[in-house]
Short mmCIF file of C-alpha atoms in Angstrom, two decimals:
data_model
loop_
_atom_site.label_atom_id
_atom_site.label_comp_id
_atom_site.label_asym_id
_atom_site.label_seq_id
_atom_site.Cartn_x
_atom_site.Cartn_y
_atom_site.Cartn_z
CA UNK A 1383 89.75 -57.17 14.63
CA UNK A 1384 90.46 -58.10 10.98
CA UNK A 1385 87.37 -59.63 10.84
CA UNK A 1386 85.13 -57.38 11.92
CA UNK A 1387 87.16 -54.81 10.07
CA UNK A 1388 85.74 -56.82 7.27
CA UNK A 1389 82.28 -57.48 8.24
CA UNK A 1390 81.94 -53.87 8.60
CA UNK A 1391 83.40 -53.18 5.62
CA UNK A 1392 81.07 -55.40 3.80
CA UNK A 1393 77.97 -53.73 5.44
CA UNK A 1394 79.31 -50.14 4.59
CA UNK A 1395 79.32 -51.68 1.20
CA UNK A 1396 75.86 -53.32 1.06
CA UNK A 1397 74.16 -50.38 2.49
CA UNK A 1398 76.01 -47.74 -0.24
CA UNK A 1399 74.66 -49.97 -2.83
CA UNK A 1400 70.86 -50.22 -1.49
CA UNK A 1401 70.78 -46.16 -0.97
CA UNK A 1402 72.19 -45.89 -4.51
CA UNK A 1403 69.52 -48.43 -5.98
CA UNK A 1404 66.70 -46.61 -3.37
CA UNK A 1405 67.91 -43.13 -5.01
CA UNK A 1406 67.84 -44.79 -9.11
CA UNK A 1407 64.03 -45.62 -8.21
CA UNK A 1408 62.99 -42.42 -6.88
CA UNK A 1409 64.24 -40.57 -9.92
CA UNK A 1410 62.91 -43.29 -12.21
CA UNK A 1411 59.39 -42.76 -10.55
CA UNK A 1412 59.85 -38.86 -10.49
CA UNK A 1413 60.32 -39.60 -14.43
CA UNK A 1414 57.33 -41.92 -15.05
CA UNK A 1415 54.81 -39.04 -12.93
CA UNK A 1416 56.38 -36.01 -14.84
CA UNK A 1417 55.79 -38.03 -18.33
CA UNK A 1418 52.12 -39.12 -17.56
CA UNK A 1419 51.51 -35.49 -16.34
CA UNK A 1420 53.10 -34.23 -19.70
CA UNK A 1421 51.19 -36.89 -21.72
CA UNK A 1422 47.77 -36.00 -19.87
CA UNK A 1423 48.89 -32.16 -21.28
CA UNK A 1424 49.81 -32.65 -24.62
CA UNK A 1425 46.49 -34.66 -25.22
CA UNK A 1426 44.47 -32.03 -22.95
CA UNK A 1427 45.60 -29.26 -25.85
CA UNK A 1428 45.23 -31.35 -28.38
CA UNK A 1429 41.69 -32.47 -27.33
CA UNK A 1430 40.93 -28.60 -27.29
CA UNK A 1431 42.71 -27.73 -30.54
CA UNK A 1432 40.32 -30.97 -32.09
CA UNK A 1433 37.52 -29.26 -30.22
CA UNK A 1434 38.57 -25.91 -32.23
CA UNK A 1435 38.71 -26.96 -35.14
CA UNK A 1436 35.70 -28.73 -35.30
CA UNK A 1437 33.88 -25.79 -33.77
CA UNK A 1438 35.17 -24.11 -36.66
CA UNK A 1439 34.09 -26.39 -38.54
CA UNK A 1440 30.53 -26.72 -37.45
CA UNK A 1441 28.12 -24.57 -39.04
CA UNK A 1442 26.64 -21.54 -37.03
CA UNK A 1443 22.85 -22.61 -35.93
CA UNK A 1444 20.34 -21.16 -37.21
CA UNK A 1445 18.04 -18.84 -35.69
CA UNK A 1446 15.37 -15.66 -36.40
CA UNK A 1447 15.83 -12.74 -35.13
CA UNK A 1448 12.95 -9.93 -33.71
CA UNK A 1449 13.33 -6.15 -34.13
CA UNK A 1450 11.83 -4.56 -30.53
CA UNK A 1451 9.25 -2.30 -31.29
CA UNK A 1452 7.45 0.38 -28.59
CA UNK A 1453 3.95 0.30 -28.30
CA UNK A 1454 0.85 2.68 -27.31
CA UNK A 1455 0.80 1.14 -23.44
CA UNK A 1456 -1.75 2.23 -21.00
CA UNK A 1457 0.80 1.42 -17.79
CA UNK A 1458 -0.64 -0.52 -14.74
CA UNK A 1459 0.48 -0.80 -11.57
CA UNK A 1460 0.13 -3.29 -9.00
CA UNK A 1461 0.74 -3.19 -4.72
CA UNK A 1462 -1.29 -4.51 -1.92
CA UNK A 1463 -3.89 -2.40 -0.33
CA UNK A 1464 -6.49 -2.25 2.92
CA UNK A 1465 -9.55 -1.26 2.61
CA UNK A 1466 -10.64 1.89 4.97
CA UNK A 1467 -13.97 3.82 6.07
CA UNK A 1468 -14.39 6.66 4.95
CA UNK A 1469 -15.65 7.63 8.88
CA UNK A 1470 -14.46 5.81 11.82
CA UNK A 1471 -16.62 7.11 14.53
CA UNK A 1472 -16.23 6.43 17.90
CA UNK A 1473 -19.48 6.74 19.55
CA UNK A 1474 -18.97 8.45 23.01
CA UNK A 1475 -21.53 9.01 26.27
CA UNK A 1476 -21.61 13.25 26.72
CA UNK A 1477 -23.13 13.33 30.06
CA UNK A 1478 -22.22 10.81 32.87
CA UNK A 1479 -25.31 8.65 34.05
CA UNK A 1480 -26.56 5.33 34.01
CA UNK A 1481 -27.14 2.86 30.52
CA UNK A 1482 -30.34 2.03 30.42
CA UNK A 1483 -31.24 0.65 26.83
CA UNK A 1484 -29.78 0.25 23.57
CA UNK A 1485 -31.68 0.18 20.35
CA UNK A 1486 -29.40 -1.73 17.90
CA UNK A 1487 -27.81 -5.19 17.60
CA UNK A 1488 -23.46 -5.56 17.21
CA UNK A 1489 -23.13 -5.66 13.56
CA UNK A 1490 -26.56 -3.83 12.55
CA UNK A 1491 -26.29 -1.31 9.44
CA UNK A 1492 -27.46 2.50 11.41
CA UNK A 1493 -28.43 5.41 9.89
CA UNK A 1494 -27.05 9.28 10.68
CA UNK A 1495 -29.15 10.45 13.85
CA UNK A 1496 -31.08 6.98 14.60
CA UNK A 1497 -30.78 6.35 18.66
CA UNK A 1498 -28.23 3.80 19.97
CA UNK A 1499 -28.41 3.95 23.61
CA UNK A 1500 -30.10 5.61 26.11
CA UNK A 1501 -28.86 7.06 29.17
CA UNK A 1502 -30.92 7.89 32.53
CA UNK A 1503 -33.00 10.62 31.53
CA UNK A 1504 -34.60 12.04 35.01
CA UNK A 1505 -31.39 13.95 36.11
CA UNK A 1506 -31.66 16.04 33.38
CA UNK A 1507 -34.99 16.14 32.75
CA UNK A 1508 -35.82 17.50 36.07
CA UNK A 1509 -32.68 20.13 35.56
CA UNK A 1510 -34.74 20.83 32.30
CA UNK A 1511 -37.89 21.70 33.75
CA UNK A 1512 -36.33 24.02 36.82
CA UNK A 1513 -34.46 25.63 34.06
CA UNK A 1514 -38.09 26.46 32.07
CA UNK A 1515 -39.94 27.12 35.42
CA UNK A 1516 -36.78 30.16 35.97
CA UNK A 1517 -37.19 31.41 32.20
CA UNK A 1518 -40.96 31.74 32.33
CA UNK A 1519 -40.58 33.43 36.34
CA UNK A 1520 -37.97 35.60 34.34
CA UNK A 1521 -40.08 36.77 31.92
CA UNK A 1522 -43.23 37.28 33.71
CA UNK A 1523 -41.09 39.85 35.92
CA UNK A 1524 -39.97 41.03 32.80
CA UNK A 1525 -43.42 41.92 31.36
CA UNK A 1526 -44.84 43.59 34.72
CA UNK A 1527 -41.41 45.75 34.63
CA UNK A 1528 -42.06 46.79 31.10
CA UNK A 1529 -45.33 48.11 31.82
CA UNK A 1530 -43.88 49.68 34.76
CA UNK A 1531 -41.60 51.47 33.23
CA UNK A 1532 -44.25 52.42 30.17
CA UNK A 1533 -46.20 54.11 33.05
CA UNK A 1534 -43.13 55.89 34.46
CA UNK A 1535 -42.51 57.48 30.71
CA UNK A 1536 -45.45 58.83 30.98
CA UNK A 1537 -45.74 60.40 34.75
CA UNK A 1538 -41.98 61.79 34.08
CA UNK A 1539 -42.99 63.29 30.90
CA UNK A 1540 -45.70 65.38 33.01
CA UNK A 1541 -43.68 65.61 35.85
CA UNK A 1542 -45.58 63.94 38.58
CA UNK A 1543 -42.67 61.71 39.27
CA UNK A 1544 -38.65 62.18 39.54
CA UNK A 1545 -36.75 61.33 36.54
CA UNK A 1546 -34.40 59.22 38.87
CA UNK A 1547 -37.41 57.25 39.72
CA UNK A 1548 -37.92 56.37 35.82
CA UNK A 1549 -33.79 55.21 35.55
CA UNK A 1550 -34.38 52.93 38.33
CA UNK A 1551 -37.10 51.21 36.52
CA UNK A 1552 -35.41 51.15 33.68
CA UNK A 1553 -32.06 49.63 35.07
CA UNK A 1554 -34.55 47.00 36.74
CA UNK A 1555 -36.14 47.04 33.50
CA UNK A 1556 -32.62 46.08 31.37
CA UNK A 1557 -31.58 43.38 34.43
CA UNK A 1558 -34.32 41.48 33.73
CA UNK A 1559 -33.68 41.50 30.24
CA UNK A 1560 -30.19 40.18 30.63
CA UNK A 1561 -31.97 37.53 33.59
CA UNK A 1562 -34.20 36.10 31.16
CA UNK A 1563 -31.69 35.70 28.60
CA UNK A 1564 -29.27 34.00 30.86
CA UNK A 1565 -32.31 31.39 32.29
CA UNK A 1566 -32.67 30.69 28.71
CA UNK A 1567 -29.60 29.98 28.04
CA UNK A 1568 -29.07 27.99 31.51
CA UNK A 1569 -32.90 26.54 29.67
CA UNK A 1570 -30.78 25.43 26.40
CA UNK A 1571 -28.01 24.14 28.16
CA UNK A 1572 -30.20 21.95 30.08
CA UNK A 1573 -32.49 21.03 26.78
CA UNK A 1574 -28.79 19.93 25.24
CA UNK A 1575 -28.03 17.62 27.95
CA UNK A 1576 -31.27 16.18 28.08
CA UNK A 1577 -30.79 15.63 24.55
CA UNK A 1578 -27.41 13.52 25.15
CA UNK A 1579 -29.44 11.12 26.80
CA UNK A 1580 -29.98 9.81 23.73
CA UNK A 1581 -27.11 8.60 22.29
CA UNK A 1582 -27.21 8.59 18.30
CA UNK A 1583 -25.17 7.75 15.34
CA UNK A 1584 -23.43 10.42 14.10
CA UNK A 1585 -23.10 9.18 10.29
CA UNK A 1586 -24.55 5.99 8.00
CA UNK A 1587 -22.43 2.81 8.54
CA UNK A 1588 -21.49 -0.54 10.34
CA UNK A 1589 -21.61 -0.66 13.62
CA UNK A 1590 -19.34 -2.97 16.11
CA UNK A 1591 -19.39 -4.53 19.27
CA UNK A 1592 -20.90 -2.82 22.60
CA UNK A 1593 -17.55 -2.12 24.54
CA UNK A 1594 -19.40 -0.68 27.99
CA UNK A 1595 -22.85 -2.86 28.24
CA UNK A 1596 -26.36 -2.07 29.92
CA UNK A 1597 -26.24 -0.84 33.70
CA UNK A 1598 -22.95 0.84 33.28
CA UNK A 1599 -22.26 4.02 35.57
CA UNK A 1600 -21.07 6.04 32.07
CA UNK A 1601 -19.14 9.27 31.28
CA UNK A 1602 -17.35 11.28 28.56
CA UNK A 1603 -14.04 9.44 30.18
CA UNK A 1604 -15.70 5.98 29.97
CA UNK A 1605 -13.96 5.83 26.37
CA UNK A 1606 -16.44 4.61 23.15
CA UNK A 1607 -19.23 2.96 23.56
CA UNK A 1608 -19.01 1.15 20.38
CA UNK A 1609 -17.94 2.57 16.85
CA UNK A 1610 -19.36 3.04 13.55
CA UNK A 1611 -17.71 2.95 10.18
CA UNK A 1612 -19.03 3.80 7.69
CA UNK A 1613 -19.61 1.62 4.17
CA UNK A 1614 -20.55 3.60 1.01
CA UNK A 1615 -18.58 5.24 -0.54
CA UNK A 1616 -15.10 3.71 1.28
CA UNK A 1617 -11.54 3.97 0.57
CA UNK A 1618 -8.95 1.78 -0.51
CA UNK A 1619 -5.36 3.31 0.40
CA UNK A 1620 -1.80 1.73 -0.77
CA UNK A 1621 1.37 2.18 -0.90
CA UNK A 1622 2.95 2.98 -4.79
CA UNK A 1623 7.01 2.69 -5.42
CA UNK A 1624 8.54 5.95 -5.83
CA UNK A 1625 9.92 4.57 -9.08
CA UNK A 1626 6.87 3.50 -10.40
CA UNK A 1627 4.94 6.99 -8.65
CA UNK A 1628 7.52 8.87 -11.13
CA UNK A 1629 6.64 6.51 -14.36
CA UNK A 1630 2.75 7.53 -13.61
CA UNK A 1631 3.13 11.11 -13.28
CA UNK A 1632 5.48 11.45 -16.24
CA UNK A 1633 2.67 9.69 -18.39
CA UNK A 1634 -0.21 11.42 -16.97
CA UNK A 1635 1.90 14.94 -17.20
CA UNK A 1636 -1.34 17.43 -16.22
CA UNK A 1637 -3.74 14.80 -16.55
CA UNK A 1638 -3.08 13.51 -13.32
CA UNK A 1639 -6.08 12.93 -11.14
CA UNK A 1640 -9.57 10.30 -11.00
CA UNK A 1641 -7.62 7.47 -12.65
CA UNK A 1642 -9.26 4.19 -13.06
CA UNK A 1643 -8.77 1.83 -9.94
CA UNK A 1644 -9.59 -1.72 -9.72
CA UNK A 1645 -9.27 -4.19 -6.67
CA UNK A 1646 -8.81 -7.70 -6.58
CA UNK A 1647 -9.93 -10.34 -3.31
CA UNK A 1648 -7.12 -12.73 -1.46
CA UNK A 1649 -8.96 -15.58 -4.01
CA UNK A 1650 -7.88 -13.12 -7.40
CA UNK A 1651 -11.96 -12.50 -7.69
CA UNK A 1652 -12.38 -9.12 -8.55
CA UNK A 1653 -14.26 -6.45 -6.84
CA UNK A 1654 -17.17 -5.79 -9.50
CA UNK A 1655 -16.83 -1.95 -9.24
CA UNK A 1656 -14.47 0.18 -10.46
CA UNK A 1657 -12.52 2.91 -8.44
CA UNK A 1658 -11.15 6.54 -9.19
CA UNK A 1659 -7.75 7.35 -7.79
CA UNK A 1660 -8.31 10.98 -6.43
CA UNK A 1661 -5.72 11.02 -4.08
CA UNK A 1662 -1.55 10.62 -3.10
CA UNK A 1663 0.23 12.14 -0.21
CA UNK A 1664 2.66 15.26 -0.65
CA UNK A 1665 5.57 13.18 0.45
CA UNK A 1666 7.77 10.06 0.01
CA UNK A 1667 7.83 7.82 3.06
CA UNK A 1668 11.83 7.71 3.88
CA UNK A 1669 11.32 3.84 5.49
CA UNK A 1670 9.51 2.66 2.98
CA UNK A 1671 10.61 4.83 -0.42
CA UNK A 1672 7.14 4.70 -1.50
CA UNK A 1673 4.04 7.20 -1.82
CA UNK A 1674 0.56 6.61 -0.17
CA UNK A 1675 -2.49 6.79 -2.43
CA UNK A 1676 -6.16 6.70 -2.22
CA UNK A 1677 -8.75 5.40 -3.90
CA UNK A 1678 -12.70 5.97 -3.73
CA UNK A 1679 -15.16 3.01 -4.58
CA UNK A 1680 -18.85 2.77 -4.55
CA UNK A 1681 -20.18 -0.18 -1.74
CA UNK A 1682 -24.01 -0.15 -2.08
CA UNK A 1683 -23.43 -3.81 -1.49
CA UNK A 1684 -21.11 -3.64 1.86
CA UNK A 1685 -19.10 -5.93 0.56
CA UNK A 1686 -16.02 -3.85 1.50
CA UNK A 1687 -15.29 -4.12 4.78
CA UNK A 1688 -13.06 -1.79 6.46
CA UNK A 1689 -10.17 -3.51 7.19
CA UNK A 1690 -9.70 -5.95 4.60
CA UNK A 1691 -6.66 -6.31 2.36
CA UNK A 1692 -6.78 -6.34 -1.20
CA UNK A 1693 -4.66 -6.56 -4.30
CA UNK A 1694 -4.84 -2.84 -6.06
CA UNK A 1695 -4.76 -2.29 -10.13
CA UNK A 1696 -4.03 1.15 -10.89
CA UNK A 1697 -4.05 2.55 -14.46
CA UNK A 1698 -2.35 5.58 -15.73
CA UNK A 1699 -4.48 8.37 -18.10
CA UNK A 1700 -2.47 8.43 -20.92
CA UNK A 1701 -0.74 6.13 -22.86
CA UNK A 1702 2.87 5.89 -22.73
CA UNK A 1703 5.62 4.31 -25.37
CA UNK A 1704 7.09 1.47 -23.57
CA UNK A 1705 9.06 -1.33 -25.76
CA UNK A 1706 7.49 -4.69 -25.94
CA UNK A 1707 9.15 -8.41 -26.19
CA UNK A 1708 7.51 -11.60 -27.58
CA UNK A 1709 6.90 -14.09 -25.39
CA UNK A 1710 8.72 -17.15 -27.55
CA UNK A 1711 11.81 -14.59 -26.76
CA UNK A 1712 11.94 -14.77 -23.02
CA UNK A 1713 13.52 -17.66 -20.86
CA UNK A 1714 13.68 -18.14 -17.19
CA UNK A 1715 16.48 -19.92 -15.02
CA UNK A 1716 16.60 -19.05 -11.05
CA UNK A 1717 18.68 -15.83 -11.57
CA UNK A 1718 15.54 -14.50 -13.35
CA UNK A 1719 13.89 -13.69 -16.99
CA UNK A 1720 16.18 -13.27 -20.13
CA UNK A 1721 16.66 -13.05 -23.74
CA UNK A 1722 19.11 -13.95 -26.06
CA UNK A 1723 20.10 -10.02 -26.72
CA UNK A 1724 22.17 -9.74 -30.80
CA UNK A 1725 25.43 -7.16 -29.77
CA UNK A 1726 27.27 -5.49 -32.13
CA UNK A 1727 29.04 -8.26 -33.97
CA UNK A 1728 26.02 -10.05 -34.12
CA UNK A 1729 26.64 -12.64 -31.53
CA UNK A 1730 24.06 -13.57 -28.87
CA UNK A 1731 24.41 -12.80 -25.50
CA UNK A 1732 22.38 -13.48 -22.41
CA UNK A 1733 20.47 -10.40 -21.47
CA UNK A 1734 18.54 -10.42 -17.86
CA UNK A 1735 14.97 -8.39 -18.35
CA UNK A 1736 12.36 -7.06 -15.84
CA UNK A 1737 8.80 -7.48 -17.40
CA UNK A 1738 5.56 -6.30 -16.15
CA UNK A 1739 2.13 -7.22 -17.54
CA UNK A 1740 1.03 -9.56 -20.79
CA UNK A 1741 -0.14 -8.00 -23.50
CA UNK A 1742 -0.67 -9.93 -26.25
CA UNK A 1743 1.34 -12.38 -27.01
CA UNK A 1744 3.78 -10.18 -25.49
CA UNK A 1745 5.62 -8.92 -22.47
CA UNK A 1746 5.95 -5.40 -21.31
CA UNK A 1747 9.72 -4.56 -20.60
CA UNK A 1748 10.24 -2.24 -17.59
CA UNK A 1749 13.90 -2.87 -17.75
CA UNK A 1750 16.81 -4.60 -20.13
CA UNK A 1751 15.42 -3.72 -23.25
CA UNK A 1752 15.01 -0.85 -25.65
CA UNK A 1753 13.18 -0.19 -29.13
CA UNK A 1754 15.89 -2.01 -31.77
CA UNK A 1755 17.73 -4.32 -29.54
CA UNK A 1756 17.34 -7.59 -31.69
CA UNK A 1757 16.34 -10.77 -29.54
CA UNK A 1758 16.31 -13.93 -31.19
CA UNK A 1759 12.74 -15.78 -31.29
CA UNK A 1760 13.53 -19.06 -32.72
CA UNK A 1761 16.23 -21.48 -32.40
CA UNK A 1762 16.86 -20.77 -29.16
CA UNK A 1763 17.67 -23.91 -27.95
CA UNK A 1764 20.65 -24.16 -30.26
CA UNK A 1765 22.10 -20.58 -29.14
CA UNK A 1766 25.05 -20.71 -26.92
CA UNK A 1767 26.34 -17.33 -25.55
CA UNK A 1768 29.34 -15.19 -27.37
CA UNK A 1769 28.94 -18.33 -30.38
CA UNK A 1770 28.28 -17.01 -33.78
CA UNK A 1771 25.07 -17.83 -35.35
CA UNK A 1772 22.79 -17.48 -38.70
CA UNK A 1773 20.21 -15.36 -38.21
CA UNK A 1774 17.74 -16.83 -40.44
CA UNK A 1775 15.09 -13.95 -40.45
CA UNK A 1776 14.41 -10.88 -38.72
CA UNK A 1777 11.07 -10.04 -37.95
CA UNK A 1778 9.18 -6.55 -36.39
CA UNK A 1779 8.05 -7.81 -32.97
CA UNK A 1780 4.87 -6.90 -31.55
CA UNK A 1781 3.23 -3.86 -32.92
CA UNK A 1782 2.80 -0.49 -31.95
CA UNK A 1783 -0.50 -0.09 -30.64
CA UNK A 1784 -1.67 -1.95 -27.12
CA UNK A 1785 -3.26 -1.99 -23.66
CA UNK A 1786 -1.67 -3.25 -20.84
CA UNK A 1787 -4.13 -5.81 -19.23
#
């Protein structure tokens, strides 16, 4: 018992002294990580006071400096547009019957009133000639009761006849008046439908493809036959920003109508014609927030074809002050175009812009910049946001007289 008394004793004793050595380490490695982490501090802070200092140190880059100036702009605006007849005729049959012929190939150029098709005529050309045969029956009755009733005027005048003898002839008399001029009118009628049989182009254009072809059983519900549209003059209709639909009518003020219109093809090729603006719709679309307008172009050429999209340049009337930003001032990372913008304390600052056309060796600003924000021009490279520099020189930028192109 006194021995193991003592071999326990002796591990008690052991074990006390490894926890207490076990413990030492822990706090002497707790030590060592809070000292690096302190060391790795210090030298972070000194590392920035160095950087400081020698910041402070370093002489401010140099750089010039660009009043913005406004200039005499003609504004332009830009949006996609389709090109659209000016008539889009459905041609329609206007008296059931059979197609016999047609006179024109899918595609052909037609003419106002040249024949397209022809429907089977002897229906109504037989309805035609009853409807003569009744006018001229009508009106040979009529003549033999006129001279009738001439006689009668006289014989009741002298009394050798009753007077209610002469009103009879005379109500026969006015019936065959109002016969005659109902055959004739049954006559027209009939004349009109004949007519129809003919099937003709109602206005000058391009005709397409024969929907209903030859042998056809055809009526006003057969739906078009084919359609027309037509080619010279044609429209080109788009859709204009509300924004930009303001900016144009506050430059053109009263002078707003027949502004100058160009269009460009899917390839950029221009259209070699010129257009006038001479219309926009009385109201903003809500789904869209823009405003339709229209423009009219000359096609002698049919080169337009109704249909076909288009890139549409529209210029305002009157010239409008709009600042202006040389080109050597703008830069361009993903988040967009900016300058280097001077503020108040004449440090640089990254400005983001919105430009619209060249002009020059400019840009046109539509947003971000006004006439005497100071950009800087030159030495951009060495500029670094909110960091003083030297501006060098300051220069007027582009002067105050342009066209927007």
């Amino acid at each position: 018992c006194e021995y193991n008394r003592g071999a326990f004793c002796a591990f008690f004793y052991k074990t006390t002294i490894r926890g207490a050595t076990m413990k030492k380490n822990i706090i002497i490695l707790v030590l060592i990580v809070i000292a690096a982490l302190l060391f790795r501090y210090g030298f972070s802070v000194y590392d920035r006071v160095m950087q400081t200092k020698a910041m402070r140190n370093k002489k401010a880059p140099e750089v010039t400096v660009a009043d913005i100036q406004e200039a005499e702009i003609i504004r332009s605006f830009e949006a996609p547009g389709r090109v659209v007849s000016k008539y889009q005729v459905n041609v329609m049959a206007r008296i059931a019957g059979y197609l016999q012929k047609s006179y024109f190939k899918e595609g052909d150029f037609v003419k106002a009133g040249q024949t397209l098709f022809q429907i089977e005529p002897q229906e109504f050309s037989n309805a035609s000639n009853v409807a003569k045969a009744d006018v001229e029956n009508t009106r040979a009755q009529l003549v033999y009761a006129e001279k009738q009733l001439a006689r009668a005027k006289e014989l009741v005048a002298k009394d050798y006849i009753a007077k209610s003898q002469y009103d009879n002839l005379l109500a026969q008399r006015d019936a065959l008046r109002a016969q005659l001029a109902s055959a004739q009118a049954r006559y027209n009628d009939s004349n009109r439908n004949l007519g129809y049989t003919h099937v003709k182009a109602p206005v000058d254009g391009r005709i397409g493809i024969i929907t209903v072809t030859l042998g056809n059983y055809v009526s006003p519900s057969s739906g078009a036959l084919t359609t027309i549209n037509s080619t010279n003059p044609i429209y080109v209709t788009f859709p204009l920003d509300s924004d930009d639909f303001d900016a144009l009518s506050m430059a053109d003020g009263s002078n707003n109508i027949n502004r100058k219109t160009e269009i460009y093809f899917s390839n950029g090729q221009k259209y070699p014609l010129n257009g006038v603006q001479d219309f926009h719709d009385n109201k903003i679309d809500q789904a869209t927030g823009t405003v339709t307008m229209r423009a009219t172009f000359q096609n002698p050429n049919n080169q337009l074809l109704h249909g076909e999209f288009v890139t549409v340049k529209l210029y305002s009337n009157n010239p409008v002050k709009t600042p202006v930003v040389p080109q050597t001032a703008v830069q361009e990372n993903q988040a967009g175009k900016y300058v280097y913008k001077i503020d108040d304390k004449g440090l640089p600052q990254l400005t983001y812009i919105k430009i619209g056309a060249q002009n020059g060796t400019s840009w046109i600003v539509n947003e971000g910049l006004k006439a005497g924000d100071r950009v800087v021009i030159d030495g951009i490279q060495k500029v670094v946001p909110g960091q003083p520099v030297t501006i060098k020189t300051t220069i007027d930028a582009t002067p105050a007289t342009a066209t927007q192109k």
